[in-house]
Amino acid sequence: MNDADFKGNIDGKVVALHTLKNRRGMVAQITNFGGRVVNLWVSDNNHNMLDVVTGFSSLDAYKNGNEAYFGALIGRYGNRISKGKFTLDGVEYKLATNNGENHLHGGPKGFHNVVWDARAFKNTKGEDALELKYLSKDGEEGYPGNLSVTVLYTLTNDNELMIEYTATTDKATPVNITHHSFFNLHGFSSGTAKEINSHVMQINAPFYNPTDGGLIPTGEIATVEGTPMDFRTPTPVGARINDYDFVQLKNGNGYDHNWVLNTAGDITKLAAKLTSPISGITLEMYTNEPGVQVYTGNFLDGKVKGKRGIVYKQRTGVCLETQHYPDSPNKKDWPSVILEPGKTYRSHCIYKFSV
């Protein structure tokens, strides 16, 4: 990408493009506008470098494009909160409703449309890293508390894009930050992107959260056994994705659900895995979070044209969004997402690439 195409000023803050490289040739380009991963270049099994994420080619395209979340940081609350409301310490808070009657991904501005303070550096291992900081002020998008957030992107020499999130607050508030790259391990070049249906996916999860027609979890934690949600063994993404007799796939127009991971917060345990049979590229995902939202680009409709003139049609990208469960502020029996003053929110995600 041309650095000049990402230079700008938004809300009095300077926007730029930052390039991270490792010694194996992998490259990540990230803009501090929304913390978006713009490009992610990975070697395939023929030693060709492929860009494996969706995106746009300029700052203006990100500002004006009709897909808000490509590659972005998402917060304060990734995923949905029912009817944009929750009650905390006896006070009802009302959030923006930007997904029908529900609140999605922190609101219309959220973390994906703000400019983060950026610092690029090399860590003690000599690896390229980018530190992003943002202060989400009390009342922003309806949330309580001044939330101070730091996100650290590191491109390791083990071909990992590592994302570490930390946050502190001066008032109790829900926090559930995630990352929203749309991956396609076939690689993007030009023209129309290939579907991800042939990607082989494995999710280390015996349970998932069923949703209603508005994609709000019903509160049930259901077994994947005997359903199209069972990816405990490697299975092509598209093998059962159109089984709309299964109401959950009808509700999501495909996969758009949270899986309850079997990793107990241990980041050394594999949480999910994707492999392209075309490129041979494999993506392993690790996290300390209890869940992962798998979204298979069901609502991409061919109207979005991105970098290099690529047309993104339905199911030309898949997201692996590490997280606590959707609508947790309204589900008291689920793992808490409330950050208290004096405590530090810590979330860690690793996307590891190999062939």
Coordinates of C-alpha atoms in Angstrom, one line a residue:
M1 CA 0.0 0.0 0.0
N2 CA 1.0 3.6 -0.7
D3 CA 1.6 5.4 2.7
A4 CA 0.5 8.7 1.1
D5 CA -3.0 7.2 0.6
F6 CA -3.4 6.7 4.3
K7 CA -2.2 10.1 5.5
G8 CA -4.8 12.4 6.9
N9 CA -6.3 14.2 9.9
I10 CA -9.5 13.1 11.6
D11 CA -10.8 14.9 14.7
G12 CA -7.5 16.7 15.0
K13 CA -5.4 13.5 15.1
V14 CA -2.9 12.4 12.5
V15 CA -3.6 9.2 10.6
A16 CA -0.9 7.1 9.1
L17 CA -0.1 3.6 7.8
H18 CA 2.4 1.4 9.7
T19 CA 4.2 -1.5 8.2
L20 CA 5.4 -4.5 10.3
K21 CA 7.7 -7.2 8.8
N22 CA 9.3 -10.3 10.1
R23 CA 12.4 -12.2 9.1
R24 CA 10.4 -14.8 7.2
G25 CA 8.9 -12.2 4.8
M26 CA 5.5 -11.9 6.4
V27 CA 4.1 -8.3 6.3
A28 CA 1.2 -6.6 8.1
Q29 CA 0.1 -3.1 7.3
I30 CA -2.0 -1.3 9.9
T31 CA -3.6 2.1 10.0
N32 CA -4.3 3.8 13.3
F33 CA -7.7 4.8 12.0
G34 CA -9.7 2.1 13.8
G35 CA -6.5 0.0 14.3
R36 CA -7.3 -1.7 11.0
V37 CA -5.2 -4.4 9.5
V38 CA -5.2 -3.3 5.9
N39 CA -2.9 -6.0 4.4
L40 CA -1.5 -9.3 5.7
W41 CA 1.0 -11.0 3.4
V42 CA 1.7 -14.7 4.0
S43 CA 3.7 -17.2 2.1
D44 CA 1.8 -20.1 0.4
N45 CA 3.0 -23.6 -0.2
N46 CA 4.7 -22.4 -3.5
H47 CA 6.5 -19.6 -1.7
N48 CA 4.3 -17.0 -3.2
M49 CA 3.2 -14.1 -1.0
L50 CA -0.6 -13.8 -0.7
D51 CA -2.6 -11.1 1.0
V52 CA -5.2 -13.0 3.2
V53 CA -7.4 -10.2 4.5
T54 CA -10.1 -8.0 3.0
G55 CA -9.7 -4.2 2.9
F56 CA -9.5 -1.0 1.1
S57 CA -6.7 0.9 -0.6
S58 CA -6.9 4.3 1.1
L59 CA -8.1 6.2 4.1
D60 CA -10.9 7.8 2.2
A61 CA -12.2 4.4 1.1
Y62 CA -12.3 3.2 4.7
K63 CA -14.1 6.4 5.7
N64 CA -16.7 6.1 2.9
G65 CA -16.9 2.4 2.2
N66 CA -20.1 0.5 3.0
E67 CA -18.3 -2.2 5.1
A68 CA -17.4 -0.7 8.4
Y69 CA -15.5 -3.5 10.1
F70 CA -12.8 -4.8 7.7
G71 CA -9.7 -5.5 9.8
A72 CA -10.8 -3.2 12.6
L73 CA -10.5 -3.1 16.4
I74 CA -13.9 -3.5 18.0
G75 CA -15.1 -2.0 21.3
R76 CA -16.0 -1.2 23.9
Y77 CA -18.2 -4.2 23.4
G78 CA -17.6 -6.6 20.5
N79 CA -20.8 -8.3 19.2
R80 CA -24.4 -7.5 20.2
I81 CA -26.2 -6.2 23.3
S82 CA -29.9 -6.8 23.2
K83 CA -32.0 -3.7 22.6
G84 CA -29.0 -1.5 23.4
K85 CA -29.6 -1.7 27.2
F86 CA -28.0 -3.2 30.3
T87 CA -28.3 -2.6 34.0
L88 CA -25.2 -2.2 36.2
D89 CA -25.3 -1.5 39.9
G90 CA -29.0 -0.7 39.7
V91 CA -28.6 1.9 36.9
E92 CA -29.9 1.2 33.4
Y93 CA -27.6 2.3 30.6
K94 CA -28.9 3.0 27.1
L95 CA -26.5 2.5 24.2
A96 CA -26.7 3.3 20.5
T97 CA -28.9 0.9 18.5
N98 CA -27.1 0.4 15.2
N99 CA -28.2 -3.1 14.3
G100 CA -31.9 -3.1 14.2
E101 CA -33.1 -2.7 17.7
N102 CA -29.8 -3.9 19.1
H103 CA -26.3 -2.5 19.8
L104 CA -23.5 -3.9 17.7
H105 CA -19.7 -3.6 18.0
G106 CA -19.6 -0.6 20.4
G107 CA -21.9 1.6 18.4
P108 CA -21.7 3.5 15.1
K109 CA -18.4 5.1 16.0
G110 CA -17.1 2.5 18.5
F111 CA -13.3 1.9 18.4
H112 CA -13.3 1.2 14.6
N113 CA -13.9 4.8 13.6
V114 CA -11.6 6.6 16.0
V115 CA -7.9 7.6 15.6
W116 CA -5.6 5.8 18.0
D117 CA -2.3 7.2 19.2
A118 CA 0.3 5.1 17.6
R119 CA 3.9 4.1 18.5
A120 CA 5.9 1.7 16.3
F121 CA 8.9 0.0 17.8
K122 CA 10.9 -3.2 18.0
N123 CA 10.5 -5.4 21.0
T124 CA 13.3 -7.1 23.0
K125 CA 13.3 -9.9 20.4
G126 CA 13.8 -7.5 17.6
E127 CA 10.3 -8.0 16.3
D128 CA 8.2 -5.2 14.8
A129 CA 5.3 -4.0 17.0
L130 CA 2.7 -1.3 17.0
E131 CA 1.2 0.1 20.2
L132 CA -2.1 1.8 19.9
K133 CA -3.8 3.8 22.7
Y134 CA -7.2 5.4 23.0
L135 CA -9.2 7.0 25.8
S136 CA -12.9 6.3 25.6
K137 CA -14.5 9.0 27.7
D138 CA -17.3 8.5 30.2
G139 CA -20.6 8.4 28.3
E140 CA -19.1 7.6 24.9
E141 CA -21.7 5.6 23.0
G142 CA -23.6 5.4 26.2
Y143 CA -21.1 3.5 28.3
P144 CA -20.1 4.5 31.8
G145 CA -16.5 5.3 32.9
N146 CA -13.4 6.7 31.3
L147 CA -11.8 3.7 29.7
S148 CA -8.1 3.8 28.9
V149 CA -7.3 1.2 26.3
T150 CA -4.0 -0.1 24.9
V151 CA -3.7 -2.6 22.0
L152 CA -0.4 -4.1 21.1
Y153 CA 0.1 -5.7 17.6
T154 CA 3.2 -7.8 17.3
L155 CA 4.4 -9.6 14.1
T156 CA 6.5 -12.3 15.5
N157 CA 9.3 -14.2 13.7
D158 CA 7.1 -17.4 14.2
N159 CA 4.7 -15.9 11.7
E160 CA 2.2 -14.9 14.3
L161 CA 0.1 -11.7 14.3
M162 CA -0.3 -11.3 18.1
I163 CA -2.8 -8.9 19.6
E164 CA -2.7 -8.0 23.3
Y165 CA -5.5 -5.8 24.7
T166 CA -5.4 -4.1 28.1
A167 CA -7.8 -1.5 29.7
T168 CA -8.5 0.3 32.9
T169 CA -11.5 2.3 34.0
D170 CA -12.6 4.8 36.7
K171 CA -16.1 3.4 36.8
A172 CA -17.5 -0.1 36.4
T173 CA -18.2 -0.8 32.7
P174 CA -18.6 -3.7 30.3
V175 CA -15.5 -4.4 28.2
N176 CA -15.2 -7.0 25.4
I177 CA -12.7 -5.9 22.8
T178 CA -12.0 -7.9 19.7
H179 CA -10.5 -7.9 16.2
H180 CA -12.5 -8.1 13.0
S181 CA -10.3 -9.2 10.1
F182 CA -12.1 -11.1 7.3
F183 CA -9.6 -13.9 6.4
N184 CA -9.5 -15.7 3.1
L185 CA -6.5 -18.1 2.9
H186 CA -6.9 -18.6 -0.8
G187 CA -5.4 -15.1 -1.0
F188 CA -6.7 -12.0 -2.7
S189 CA -5.2 -10.8 -6.0
S190 CA -7.7 -9.0 -8.2
G191 CA -11.1 -9.3 -9.6
T192 CA -13.7 -11.3 -7.6
A193 CA -12.6 -13.1 -4.5
K194 CA -12.9 -16.9 -4.1
E195 CA -15.5 -18.2 -1.6
I196 CA -14.2 -19.6 1.7
N197 CA -16.5 -22.6 1.6
S198 CA -13.7 -25.0 0.8
H199 CA -11.6 -23.8 3.8
V200 CA -11.3 -26.6 6.3
M201 CA -12.3 -25.4 9.8
Q202 CA -11.8 -26.9 13.2
I203 CA -13.2 -25.3 16.4
N204 CA -12.2 -26.6 19.8
A205 CA -15.7 -26.2 21.2
P206 CA -18.3 -28.7 22.4
F207 CA -21.0 -26.0 22.8
Y208 CA -22.3 -22.8 21.2
N209 CA -24.8 -20.0 21.9
P210 CA -28.0 -20.3 19.9
T211 CA -29.5 -17.0 18.8
D212 CA -32.9 -15.6 18.0
G213 CA -33.9 -14.0 14.7
G214 CA -32.0 -10.8 15.7
L215 CA -28.8 -12.8 16.4
I216 CA -29.2 -12.2 20.1
P217 CA -28.2 -15.3 22.2
T218 CA -31.3 -16.9 23.7
G219 CA -29.3 -17.7 26.9
E220 CA -28.9 -21.3 26.1
I221 CA -25.5 -23.0 25.9
A222 CA -26.2 -25.8 23.5
T223 CA -24.3 -28.9 22.4
V224 CA -22.8 -29.0 18.9
E225 CA -23.3 -32.8 18.9
G226 CA -25.4 -33.9 15.9
T227 CA -25.7 -30.4 14.4
P228 CA -24.1 -28.3 11.6
M229 CA -22.3 -26.4 14.4
D230 CA -20.0 -29.3 15.1
F231 CA -16.4 -28.5 14.0
R232 CA -14.6 -30.5 16.6
T233 CA -13.1 -32.4 13.7
P234 CA -11.8 -30.6 10.6
T235 CA -14.7 -30.0 8.2
P236 CA -15.1 -27.8 5.2
V237 CA -16.9 -24.5 6.1
G238 CA -19.4 -25.0 3.3
A239 CA -20.2 -28.6 4.0
R240 CA -23.4 -27.7 5.9
I241 CA -23.6 -23.9 5.7
N242 CA -26.7 -23.9 3.6
D243 CA -28.7 -26.3 5.8
Y244 CA -31.4 -23.8 6.5
D245 CA -33.7 -26.5 7.9
F246 CA -31.4 -26.0 10.9
V247 CA -32.9 -22.7 12.2
Q248 CA -29.6 -21.3 13.6
L249 CA -28.2 -21.2 10.1
K250 CA -31.3 -19.6 8.8
N251 CA -31.1 -17.0 11.6
G252 CA -27.5 -16.1 10.7
N253 CA -27.8 -16.6 7.0
G254 CA -24.9 -19.0 7.6
Y255 CA -22.5 -19.1 10.5
D256 CA -22.6 -16.0 12.8
H257 CA -22.4 -17.5 16.2
N258 CA -20.3 -17.7 19.4
W259 CA -18.7 -21.0 20.1
V260 CA -17.9 -21.8 23.8
L261 CA -14.3 -22.9 23.7
N262 CA -12.9 -25.9 25.4
T263 CA -9.6 -24.2 26.3
A264 CA -10.3 -22.9 29.8
G265 CA -8.6 -19.6 29.0
D266 CA -5.3 -21.4 28.2
I267 CA -3.7 -19.5 25.3
T268 CA -1.4 -22.4 24.6
K269 CA -4.3 -24.6 23.6
L270 CA -5.6 -24.5 20.0
A271 CA -9.0 -22.7 19.8
A272 CA -9.7 -22.8 16.1
K273 CA -7.9 -23.6 12.8
L274 CA -8.5 -22.8 9.1
T275 CA -6.8 -24.3 6.1
S276 CA -7.0 -23.4 2.4
P277 CA -6.8 -26.5 0.2
I278 CA -5.8 -24.1 -2.7
S279 CA -2.9 -22.2 -1.1
G280 CA -2.0 -24.7 1.6
I281 CA -2.0 -21.8 4.2
T282 CA -3.1 -22.7 7.7
L283 CA -4.3 -20.2 10.3
E284 CA -4.3 -21.4 13.9
M285 CA -6.0 -19.2 16.5
Y286 CA -5.2 -19.1 20.2
T287 CA -6.8 -17.0 22.9
N288 CA -7.4 -16.6 26.6
E289 CA -11.0 -15.7 25.9
P290 CA -13.9 -18.1 26.6
G291 CA -15.5 -17.8 23.2
V292 CA -15.0 -17.1 19.5
Q293 CA -17.5 -15.6 17.1
V294 CA -17.2 -17.2 13.7
Y295 CA -18.8 -15.1 10.9
T296 CA -18.7 -16.4 7.4
G297 CA -19.3 -13.1 5.5
N298 CA -22.9 -13.9 5.0
F299 CA -24.0 -10.4 4.4
L300 CA -21.3 -9.4 1.9
D301 CA -23.3 -8.9 -1.3
G302 CA -20.9 -8.0 -4.1
K303 CA -21.5 -4.3 -3.7
V304 CA -18.2 -3.8 -1.8
K305 CA -15.2 -3.3 -4.0
G306 CA -11.9 -3.2 -2.1
K307 CA -8.2 -3.0 -2.8
R308 CA -6.9 -4.0 -6.2
G309 CA -10.5 -3.8 -7.5
I310 CA -11.5 -7.0 -5.6
V311 CA -15.3 -7.5 -5.4
Y312 CA -16.3 -9.1 -2.1
K313 CA -19.3 -11.4 -2.6
Q314 CA -21.1 -13.5 0.0
R315 CA -18.7 -15.8 1.9
T316 CA -15.5 -14.4 0.6
G317 CA -14.1 -13.9 4.1
V318 CA -14.4 -15.5 7.5
C319 CA -13.9 -13.8 10.9
L320 CA -12.6 -15.4 14.0
E321 CA -13.5 -12.8 16.7
T322 CA -12.1 -13.8 20.2
Q323 CA -14.5 -12.7 22.9
H324 CA -16.7 -13.1 25.9
Y325 CA -20.2 -14.2 24.9
P326 CA -22.6 -11.8 23.1
D327 CA -25.1 -9.9 25.3
S328 CA -23.3 -11.0 28.5
P329 CA -24.2 -7.8 30.3
N330 CA -27.8 -9.1 30.2
K331 CA -26.9 -12.8 31.0
K332 CA -26.0 -12.8 34.7
D333 CA -25.0 -16.5 34.7
W334 CA -22.4 -16.1 32.0
P335 CA -18.8 -15.1 32.5
S336 CA -18.7 -11.5 33.6
V337 CA -17.6 -8.7 31.2
I338 CA -17.7 -6.0 33.9
L339 CA -14.4 -4.2 34.5
E340 CA -14.1 -2.6 37.9
P341 CA -11.9 0.4 38.9
G342 CA -8.5 -0.8 40.1
K343 CA -8.7 -3.9 37.9
T344 CA -7.0 -4.4 34.5
Y345 CA -8.8 -6.0 31.5
R346 CA -6.4 -8.3 29.7
S347 CA -7.3 -10.2 26.5
H348 CA -4.8 -12.0 24.2
C349 CA -5.2 -13.3 20.7
I350 CA -2.7 -15.0 18.4
Y351 CA -3.2 -15.7 14.7
K352 CA -0.4 -18.1 13.7
F353 CA 0.2 -18.8 10.0
S354 CA 2.0 -21.8 8.4
V355 CA 1.8 -24.0 5.3

